[in-house]
Short mmCIF file of C-alpha atoms and ligand atoms in Angstrom, two decimals:
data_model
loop_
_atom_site.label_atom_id
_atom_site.label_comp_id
_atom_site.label_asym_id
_atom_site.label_seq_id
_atom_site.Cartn_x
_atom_site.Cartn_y
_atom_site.Cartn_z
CA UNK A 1 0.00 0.00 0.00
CA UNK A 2 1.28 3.90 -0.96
CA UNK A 3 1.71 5.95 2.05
CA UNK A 4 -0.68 8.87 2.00
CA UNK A 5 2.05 11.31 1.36
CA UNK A 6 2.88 9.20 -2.23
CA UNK A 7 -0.38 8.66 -2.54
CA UNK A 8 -1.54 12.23 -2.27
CA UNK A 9 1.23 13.21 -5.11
CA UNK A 10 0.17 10.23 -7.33
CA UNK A 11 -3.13 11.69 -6.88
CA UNK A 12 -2.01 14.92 -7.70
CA UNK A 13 -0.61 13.66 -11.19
CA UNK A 14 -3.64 11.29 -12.10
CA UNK A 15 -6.42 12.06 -9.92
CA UNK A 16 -8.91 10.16 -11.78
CA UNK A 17 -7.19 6.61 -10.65
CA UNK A 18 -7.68 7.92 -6.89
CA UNK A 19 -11.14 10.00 -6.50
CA UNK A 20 -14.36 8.97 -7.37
CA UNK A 21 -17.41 11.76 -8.08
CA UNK A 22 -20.50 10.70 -6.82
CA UNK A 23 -23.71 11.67 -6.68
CA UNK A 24 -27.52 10.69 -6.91
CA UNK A 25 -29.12 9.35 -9.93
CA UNK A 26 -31.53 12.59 -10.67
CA UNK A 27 -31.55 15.88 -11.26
CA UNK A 28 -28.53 16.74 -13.33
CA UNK A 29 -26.44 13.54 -12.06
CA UNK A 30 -25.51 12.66 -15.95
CA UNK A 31 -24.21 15.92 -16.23
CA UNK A 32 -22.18 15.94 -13.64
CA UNK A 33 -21.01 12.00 -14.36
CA UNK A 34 -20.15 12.63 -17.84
CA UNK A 35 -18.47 15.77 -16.55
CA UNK A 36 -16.33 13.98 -13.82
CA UNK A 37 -15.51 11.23 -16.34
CA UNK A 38 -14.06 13.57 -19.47
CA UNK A 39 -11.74 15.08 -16.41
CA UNK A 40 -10.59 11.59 -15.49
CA UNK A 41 -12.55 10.61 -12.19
CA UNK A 42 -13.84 7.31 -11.61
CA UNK A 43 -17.82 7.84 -11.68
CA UNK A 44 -20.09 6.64 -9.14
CA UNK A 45 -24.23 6.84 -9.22
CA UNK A 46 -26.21 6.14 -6.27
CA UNK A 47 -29.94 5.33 -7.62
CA UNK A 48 -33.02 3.69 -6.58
CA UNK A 49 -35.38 0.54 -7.57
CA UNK A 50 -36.29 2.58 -11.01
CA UNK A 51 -33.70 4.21 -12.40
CA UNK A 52 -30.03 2.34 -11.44
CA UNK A 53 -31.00 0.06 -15.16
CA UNK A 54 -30.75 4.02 -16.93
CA UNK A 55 -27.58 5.28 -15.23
CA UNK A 56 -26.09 1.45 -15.94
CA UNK A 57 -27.07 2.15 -19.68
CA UNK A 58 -24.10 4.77 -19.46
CA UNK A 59 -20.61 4.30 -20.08
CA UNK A 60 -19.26 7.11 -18.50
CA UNK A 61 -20.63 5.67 -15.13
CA UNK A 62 -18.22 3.07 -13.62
CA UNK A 63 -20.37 2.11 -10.79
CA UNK A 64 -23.64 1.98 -9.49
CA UNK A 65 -24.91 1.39 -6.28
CA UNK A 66 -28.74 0.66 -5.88
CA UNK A 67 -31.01 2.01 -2.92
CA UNK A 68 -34.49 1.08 -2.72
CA UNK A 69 -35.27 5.22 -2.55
CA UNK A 70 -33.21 7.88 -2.14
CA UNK A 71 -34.79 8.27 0.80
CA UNK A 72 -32.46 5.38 2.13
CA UNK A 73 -29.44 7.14 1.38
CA UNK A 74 -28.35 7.62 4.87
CA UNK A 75 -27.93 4.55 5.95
CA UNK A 76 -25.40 3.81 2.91
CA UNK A 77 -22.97 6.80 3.78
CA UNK A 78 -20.81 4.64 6.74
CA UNK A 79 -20.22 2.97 3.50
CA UNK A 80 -19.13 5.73 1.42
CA UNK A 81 -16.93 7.43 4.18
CA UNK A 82 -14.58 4.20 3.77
CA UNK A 83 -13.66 5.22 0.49
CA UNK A 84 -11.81 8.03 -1.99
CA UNK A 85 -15.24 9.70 -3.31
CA UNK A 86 -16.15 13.51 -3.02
CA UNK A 87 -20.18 13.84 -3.16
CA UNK A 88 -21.37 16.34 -5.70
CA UNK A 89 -24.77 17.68 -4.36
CA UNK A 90 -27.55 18.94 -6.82
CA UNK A 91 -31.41 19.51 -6.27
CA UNK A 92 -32.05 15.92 -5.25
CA UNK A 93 -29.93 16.03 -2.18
CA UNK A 94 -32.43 18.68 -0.93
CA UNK A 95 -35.38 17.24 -2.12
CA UNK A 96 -34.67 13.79 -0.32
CA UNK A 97 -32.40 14.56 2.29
CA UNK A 98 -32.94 16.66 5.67
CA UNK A 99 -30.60 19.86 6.32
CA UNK A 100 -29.89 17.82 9.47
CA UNK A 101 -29.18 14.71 7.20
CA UNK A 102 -27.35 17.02 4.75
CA UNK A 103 -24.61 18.06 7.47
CA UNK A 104 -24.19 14.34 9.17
CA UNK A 105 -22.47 13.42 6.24
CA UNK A 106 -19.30 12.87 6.55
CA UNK A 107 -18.26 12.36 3.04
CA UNK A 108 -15.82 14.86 1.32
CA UNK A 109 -18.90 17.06 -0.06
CA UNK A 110 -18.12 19.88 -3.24
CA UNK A 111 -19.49 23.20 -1.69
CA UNK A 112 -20.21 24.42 1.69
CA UNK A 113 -22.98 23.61 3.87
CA UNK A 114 -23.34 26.26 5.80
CA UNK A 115 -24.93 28.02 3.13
CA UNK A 116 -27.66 26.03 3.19
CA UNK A 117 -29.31 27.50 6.16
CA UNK A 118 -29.56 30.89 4.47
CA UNK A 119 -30.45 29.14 1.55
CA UNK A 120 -33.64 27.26 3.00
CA UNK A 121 -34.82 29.99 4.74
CA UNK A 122 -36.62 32.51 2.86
CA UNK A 123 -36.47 35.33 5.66
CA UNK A 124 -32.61 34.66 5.44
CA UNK A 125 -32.51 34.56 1.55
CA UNK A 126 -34.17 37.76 1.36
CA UNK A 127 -31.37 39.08 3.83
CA UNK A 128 -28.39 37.82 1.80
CA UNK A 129 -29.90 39.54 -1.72
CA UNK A 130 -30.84 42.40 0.26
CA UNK A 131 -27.24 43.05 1.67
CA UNK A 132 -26.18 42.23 -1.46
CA UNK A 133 -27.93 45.02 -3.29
CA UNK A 134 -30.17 43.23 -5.69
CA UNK A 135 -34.02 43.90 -6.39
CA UNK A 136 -36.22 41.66 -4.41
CA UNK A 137 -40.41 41.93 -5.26
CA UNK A 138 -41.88 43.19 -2.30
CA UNK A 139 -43.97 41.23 0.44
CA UNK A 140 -46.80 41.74 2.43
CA UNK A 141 -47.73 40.67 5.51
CA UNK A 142 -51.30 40.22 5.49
CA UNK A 143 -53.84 40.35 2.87
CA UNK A 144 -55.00 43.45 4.00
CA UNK A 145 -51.70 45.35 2.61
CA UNK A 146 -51.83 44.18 -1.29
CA UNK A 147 -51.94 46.60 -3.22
CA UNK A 148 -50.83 45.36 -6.73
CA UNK A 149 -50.74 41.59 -7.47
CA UNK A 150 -49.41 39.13 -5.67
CA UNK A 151 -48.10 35.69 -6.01
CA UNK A 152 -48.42 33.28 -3.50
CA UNK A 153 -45.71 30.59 -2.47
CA UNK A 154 -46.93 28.38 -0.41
CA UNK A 155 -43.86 26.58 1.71
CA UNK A 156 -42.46 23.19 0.17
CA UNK A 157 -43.59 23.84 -3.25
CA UNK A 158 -41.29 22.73 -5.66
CA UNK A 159 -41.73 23.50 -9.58
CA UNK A 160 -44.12 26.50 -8.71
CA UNK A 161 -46.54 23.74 -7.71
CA UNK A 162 -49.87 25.01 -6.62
CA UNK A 163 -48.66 28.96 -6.63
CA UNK A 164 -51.64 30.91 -7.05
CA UNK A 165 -51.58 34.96 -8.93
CA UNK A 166 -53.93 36.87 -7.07
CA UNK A 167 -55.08 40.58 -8.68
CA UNK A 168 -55.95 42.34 -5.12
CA UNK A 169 -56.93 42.53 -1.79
CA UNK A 170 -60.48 41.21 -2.84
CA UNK A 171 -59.27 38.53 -4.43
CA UNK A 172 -57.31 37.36 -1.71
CA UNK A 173 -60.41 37.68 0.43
CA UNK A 174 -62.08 35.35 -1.85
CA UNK A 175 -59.28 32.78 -2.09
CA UNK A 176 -59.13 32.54 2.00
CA UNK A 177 -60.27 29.17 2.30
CA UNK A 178 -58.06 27.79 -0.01
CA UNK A 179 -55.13 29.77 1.62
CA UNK A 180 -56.47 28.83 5.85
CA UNK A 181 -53.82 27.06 7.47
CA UNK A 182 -51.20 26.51 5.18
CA UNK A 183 -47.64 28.67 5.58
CA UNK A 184 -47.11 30.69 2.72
CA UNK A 185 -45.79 34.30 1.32
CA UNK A 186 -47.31 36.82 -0.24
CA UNK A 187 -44.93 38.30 -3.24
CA UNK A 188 -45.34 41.55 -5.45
CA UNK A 189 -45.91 39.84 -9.05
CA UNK A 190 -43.56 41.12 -11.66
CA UNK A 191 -44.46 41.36 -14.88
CA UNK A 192 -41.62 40.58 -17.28
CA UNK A 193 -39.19 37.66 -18.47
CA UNK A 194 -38.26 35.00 -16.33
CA UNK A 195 -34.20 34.06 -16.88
CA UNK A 196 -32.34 31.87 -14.59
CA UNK A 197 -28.79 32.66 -14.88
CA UNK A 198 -25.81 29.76 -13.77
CA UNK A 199 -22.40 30.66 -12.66
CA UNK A 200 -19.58 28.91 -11.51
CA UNK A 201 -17.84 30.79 -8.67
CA UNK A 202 -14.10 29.14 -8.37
CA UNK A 203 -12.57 29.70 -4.71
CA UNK A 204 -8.93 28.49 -6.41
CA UNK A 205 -9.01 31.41 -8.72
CA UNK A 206 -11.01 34.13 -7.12
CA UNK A 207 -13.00 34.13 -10.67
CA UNK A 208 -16.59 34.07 -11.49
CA UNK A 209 -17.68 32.88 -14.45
CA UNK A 210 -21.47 33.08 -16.37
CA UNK A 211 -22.08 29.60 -17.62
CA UNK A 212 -24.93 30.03 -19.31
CA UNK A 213 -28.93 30.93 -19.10
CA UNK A 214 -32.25 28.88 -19.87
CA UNK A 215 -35.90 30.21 -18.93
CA UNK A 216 -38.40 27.92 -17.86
CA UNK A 217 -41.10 27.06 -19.76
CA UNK A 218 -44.49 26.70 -17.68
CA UNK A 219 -48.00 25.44 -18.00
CA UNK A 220 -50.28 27.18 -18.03
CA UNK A 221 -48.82 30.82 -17.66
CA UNK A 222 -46.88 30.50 -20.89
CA UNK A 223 -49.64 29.73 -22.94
CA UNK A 224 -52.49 31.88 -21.28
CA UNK A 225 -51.11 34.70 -24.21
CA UNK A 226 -52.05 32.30 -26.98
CA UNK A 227 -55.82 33.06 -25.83
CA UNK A 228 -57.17 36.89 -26.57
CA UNK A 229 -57.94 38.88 -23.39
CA UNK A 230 -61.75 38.99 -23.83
CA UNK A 231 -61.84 35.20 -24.10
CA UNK A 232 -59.60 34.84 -20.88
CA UNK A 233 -62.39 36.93 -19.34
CA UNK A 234 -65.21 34.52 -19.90
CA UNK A 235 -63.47 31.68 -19.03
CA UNK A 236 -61.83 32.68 -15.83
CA UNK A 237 -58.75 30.76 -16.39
CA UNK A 238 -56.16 31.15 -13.64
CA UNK A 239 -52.49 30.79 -14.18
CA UNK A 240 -50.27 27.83 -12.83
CA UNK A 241 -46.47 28.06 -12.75
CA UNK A 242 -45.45 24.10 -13.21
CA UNK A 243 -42.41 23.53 -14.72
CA UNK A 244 -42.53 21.27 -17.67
CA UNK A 245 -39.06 21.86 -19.63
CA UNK A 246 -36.06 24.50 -19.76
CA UNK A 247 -35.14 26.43 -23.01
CA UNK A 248 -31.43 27.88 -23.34
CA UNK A 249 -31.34 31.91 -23.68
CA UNK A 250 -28.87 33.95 -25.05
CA UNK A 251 -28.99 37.86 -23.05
CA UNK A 252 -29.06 41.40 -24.86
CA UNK A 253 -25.00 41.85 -24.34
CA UNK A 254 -25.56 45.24 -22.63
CA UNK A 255 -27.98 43.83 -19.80
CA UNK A 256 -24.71 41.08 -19.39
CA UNK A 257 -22.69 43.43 -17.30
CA UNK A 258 -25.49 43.71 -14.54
CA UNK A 259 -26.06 39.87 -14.78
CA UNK A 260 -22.45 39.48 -13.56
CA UNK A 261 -22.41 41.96 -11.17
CA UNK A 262 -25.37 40.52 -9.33
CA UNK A 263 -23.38 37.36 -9.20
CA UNK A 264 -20.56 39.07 -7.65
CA UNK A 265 -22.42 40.80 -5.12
CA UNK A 266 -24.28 37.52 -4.16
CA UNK A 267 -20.78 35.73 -3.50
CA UNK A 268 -19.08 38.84 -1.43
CA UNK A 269 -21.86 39.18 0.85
CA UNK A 270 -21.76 35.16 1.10
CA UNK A 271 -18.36 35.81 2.43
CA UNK A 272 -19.49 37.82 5.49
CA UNK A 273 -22.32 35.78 6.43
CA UNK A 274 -20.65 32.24 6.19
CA UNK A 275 -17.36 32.95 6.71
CA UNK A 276 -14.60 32.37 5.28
CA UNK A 277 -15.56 30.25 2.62
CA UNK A 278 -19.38 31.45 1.67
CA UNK A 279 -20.56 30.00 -1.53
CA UNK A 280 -18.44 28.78 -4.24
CA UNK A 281 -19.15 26.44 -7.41
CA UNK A 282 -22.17 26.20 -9.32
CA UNK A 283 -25.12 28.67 -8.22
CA UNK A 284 -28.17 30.30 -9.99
CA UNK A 285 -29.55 33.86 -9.33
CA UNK A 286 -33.55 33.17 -10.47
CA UNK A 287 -34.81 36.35 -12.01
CA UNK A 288 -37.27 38.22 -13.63
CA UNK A 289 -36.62 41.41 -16.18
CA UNK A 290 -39.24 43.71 -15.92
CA UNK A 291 -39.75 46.43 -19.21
CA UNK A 292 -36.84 48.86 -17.95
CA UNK A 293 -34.78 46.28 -17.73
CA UNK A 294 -34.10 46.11 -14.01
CA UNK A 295 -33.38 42.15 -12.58
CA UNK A 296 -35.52 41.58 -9.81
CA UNK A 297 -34.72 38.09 -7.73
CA UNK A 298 -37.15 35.49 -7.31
CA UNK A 299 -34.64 33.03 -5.50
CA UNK A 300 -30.96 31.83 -5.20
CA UNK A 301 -30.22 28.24 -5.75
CA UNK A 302 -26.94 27.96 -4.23
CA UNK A 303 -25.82 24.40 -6.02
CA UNK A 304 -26.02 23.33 -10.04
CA UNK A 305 -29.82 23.72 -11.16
CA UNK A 306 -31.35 21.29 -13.72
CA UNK A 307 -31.48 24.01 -16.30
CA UNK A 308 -27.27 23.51 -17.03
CA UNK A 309 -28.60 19.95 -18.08
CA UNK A 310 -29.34 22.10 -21.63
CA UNK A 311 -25.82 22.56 -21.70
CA UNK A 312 -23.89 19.82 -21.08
CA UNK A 313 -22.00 20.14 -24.54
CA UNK A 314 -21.48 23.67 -23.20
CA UNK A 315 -23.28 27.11 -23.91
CA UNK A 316 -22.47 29.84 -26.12
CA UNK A 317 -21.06 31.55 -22.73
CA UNK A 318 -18.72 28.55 -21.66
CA UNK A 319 -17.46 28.56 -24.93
CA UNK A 320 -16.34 31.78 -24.63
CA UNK A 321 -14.20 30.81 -21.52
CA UNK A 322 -13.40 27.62 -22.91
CA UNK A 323 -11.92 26.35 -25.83
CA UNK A 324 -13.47 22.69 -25.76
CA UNK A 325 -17.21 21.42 -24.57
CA UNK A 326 -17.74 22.79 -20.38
CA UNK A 327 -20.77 21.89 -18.63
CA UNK A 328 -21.83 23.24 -15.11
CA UNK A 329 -20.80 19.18 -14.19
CA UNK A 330 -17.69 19.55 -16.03
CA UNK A 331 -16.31 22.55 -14.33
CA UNK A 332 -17.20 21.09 -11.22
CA UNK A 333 -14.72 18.06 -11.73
CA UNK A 334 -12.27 20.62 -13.18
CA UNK A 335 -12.20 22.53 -9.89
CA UNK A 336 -11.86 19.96 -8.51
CA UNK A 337 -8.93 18.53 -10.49
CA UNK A 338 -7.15 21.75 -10.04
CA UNK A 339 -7.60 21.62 -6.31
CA UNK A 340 -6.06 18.22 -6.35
CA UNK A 341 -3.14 19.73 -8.41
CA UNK A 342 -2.58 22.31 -6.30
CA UNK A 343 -2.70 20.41 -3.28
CA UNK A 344 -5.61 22.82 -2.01
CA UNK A 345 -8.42 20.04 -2.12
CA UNK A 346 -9.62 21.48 1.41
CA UNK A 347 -10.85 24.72 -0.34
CA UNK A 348 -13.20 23.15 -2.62
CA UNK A 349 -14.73 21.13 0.21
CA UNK A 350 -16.93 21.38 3.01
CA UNK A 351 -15.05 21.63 6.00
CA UNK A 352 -17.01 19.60 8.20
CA UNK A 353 -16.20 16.14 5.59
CA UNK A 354 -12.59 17.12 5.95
CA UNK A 355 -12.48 16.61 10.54
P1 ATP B 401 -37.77 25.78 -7.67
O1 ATP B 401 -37.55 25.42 -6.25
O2 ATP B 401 -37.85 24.63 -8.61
O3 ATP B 401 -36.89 26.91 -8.16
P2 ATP B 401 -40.01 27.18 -6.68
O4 ATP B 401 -41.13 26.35 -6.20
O5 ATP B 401 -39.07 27.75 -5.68
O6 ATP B 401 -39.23 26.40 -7.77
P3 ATP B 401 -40.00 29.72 -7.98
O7 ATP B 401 -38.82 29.43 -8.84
O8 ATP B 401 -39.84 30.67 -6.85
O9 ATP B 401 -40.64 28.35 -7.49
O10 ATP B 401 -41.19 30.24 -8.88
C1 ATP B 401 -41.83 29.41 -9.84
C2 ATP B 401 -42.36 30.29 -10.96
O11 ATP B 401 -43.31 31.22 -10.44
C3 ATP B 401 -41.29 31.14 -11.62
O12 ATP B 401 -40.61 30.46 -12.63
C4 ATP B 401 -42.11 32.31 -12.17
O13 ATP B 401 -42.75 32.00 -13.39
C5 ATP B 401 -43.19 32.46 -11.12
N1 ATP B 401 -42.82 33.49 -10.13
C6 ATP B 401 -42.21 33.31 -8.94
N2 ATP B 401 -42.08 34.47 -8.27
C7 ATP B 401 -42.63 35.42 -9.05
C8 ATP B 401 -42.83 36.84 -8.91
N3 ATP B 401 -42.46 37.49 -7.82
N4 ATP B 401 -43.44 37.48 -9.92
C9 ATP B 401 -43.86 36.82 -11.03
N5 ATP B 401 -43.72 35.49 -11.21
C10 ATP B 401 -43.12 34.80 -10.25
#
């Protein structure tokens, strides 16, 4: 057996023979896979009952092991400590996983945990993008105070499941059954474009890059336009917000400059509120970009979003960085490659795998 200190500079030169990515089988787990694989890592997919046949189907995986639901995925990560891997979270690891379960594991994990507390909490969200300068759609406390319409986010949606658009007060007076004893948040509506901007934020370099943009596209608000006003009228057709598929987006190059900047601002204050590390990697500012062009931010989503998975031969943006095919995923392993170069793994990681 290599002593660790060999080992480590074996590592250094071929890290692939040494570290294994893993992650769940969802989400944007292919991405990342195929990512981890092109920058030599052994590949490893935890999935469930249904879908460990698809991510066998792959070459690029080397290894899966099957759960009966990701649910289970707890009790396999005694397991997983034993050996070389480094977890890459995405969406998934929220969906299924606690914030309690999230920080038990002891697995080398890409990112940093603690900002997942500001992250999950919408009263902290709102303070991170409000110290951080950006545009956030007012709220209101009670029904009483709308004045212009509203959204409403009911806690635990995912998708914009079951958000309702109400016009006014009266409306929300009308809609107060449906809305009696649930937790939810009453949002200023903002009428413009949806884009969901990705970045990569790497703590090696100090550098943020934009790695490219998709908008969602939703049933029914999306297609409420293809029917005239006065018919919408009659038929008192509501909208929904449900995600049913992401379409890649190219900005106006002189609203870029702002698009960065907000991503900037985001990681600096990220720095002061979980310091010293805040949030680095993959990240997406959600946004909406109302007629005078001003961003105004829905949410963060401090990990890789599915909405990179359009770019996993890279984006018009990456290829502007890059001179060969870089996916969200991809940079991910390449950070993570360069931290093993380095000899700086520890930066890329959350501290608490690395006690
Ligand atoms: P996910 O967790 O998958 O990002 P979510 O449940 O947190 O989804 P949001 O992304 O906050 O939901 O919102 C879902 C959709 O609702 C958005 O894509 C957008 O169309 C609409 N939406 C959200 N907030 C606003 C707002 N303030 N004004 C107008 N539309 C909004």
């Amino acid at each position: 057996m290599l002593s660790p200190r060999v080992a480590g500079q074996a590592a250094q030169q071929r890290p692939g023979e040494f570290y294994t990515i893993a992650t769940l089988g969802s989400h944007s787990a292919l991405q990342i896979l195929k990512g981890a694989r092109d920058e030599g890592f052994r590949t490893l997919a935890i999935a469930n009952d249904d879908t460990a046949n698809l991510y066998r189907s792959f070459a690029f995986v080397d290894e899966v092991i099957q759960i009966p639901k990701y649910e289970d995925f707890p009790q396999i990560m005694r397991d997983l400590e034993q050996r070389k891997l480094i977890i890459v979270p995405h969406g998934s690891f929220v969906a299924y996983l606690s914030l309690d379960e999230h920080k038990k594991m002891r697995t080398p994990y890409f990112g940093n945990k603690a900002v997942l507390d500001w992250e999950a909490s919408r009263e902290l969200q709102r303070q991170w993008l409000q110290r951080a300068g950006l545009k956030l759609p007012r709220q209101f406390k009670t029904g009483a105070e709308i004045d212009r319409p509203v959204i409403v986010k009911f806690y635990g949606a995912q998708g914009g499941k079951g958000y309702l658009f109400l016009k006014d007060a009266h409306d929300f007076e009308e809609k107060a059954a449906l809305l009696a004893r649930r937790n939810y948040i009453l949002q200023e509506y903002i009428i413009g474009v949806p884009l969901y901007i990705h970045y990569f934020y790497s703590p090696l370099t100090g550098k943020l890059e934009i790695m490219s943009m998709d908008r969602r596209y939703e049933t029914n608000v999306d297609s409420i336009g293809r029917i005239p006003a006065v018919a919408q009228s009659v038929m008192d057709v509501s909208p929904s917000y449900v995600v049913v598929g992401n379409s890649p987006v190219s900005l106006r190059e002189s609203m870029l400059a702002e698009a960065y900047r907000m991503g900037e601002e985001v990681v600096r204050v990220s720095r002061e509120i979980c310091p010293p590390k805040g949030l680095f990697g993959a990240f997406c500012l959600e946004t909406i970009i109302t007629p005078e062009a001003e961003f105004y931010l829905m949410e963060i989503s401090a990990r890789i979003v599915a909405g990179t998975n359009l770019f996993i031969d890279g984006s018009p943006y990456s290829y502007l960085n890059y001179d060969e095919p870089m996916s969200t995923g991809r940079r991910i392993a390449r950070e993570i490659k360069n931290a093993l170069l380095s000899n700086s793994l520890e930066l890329v990681l959350d501290d608490s795998g690395l006690n």
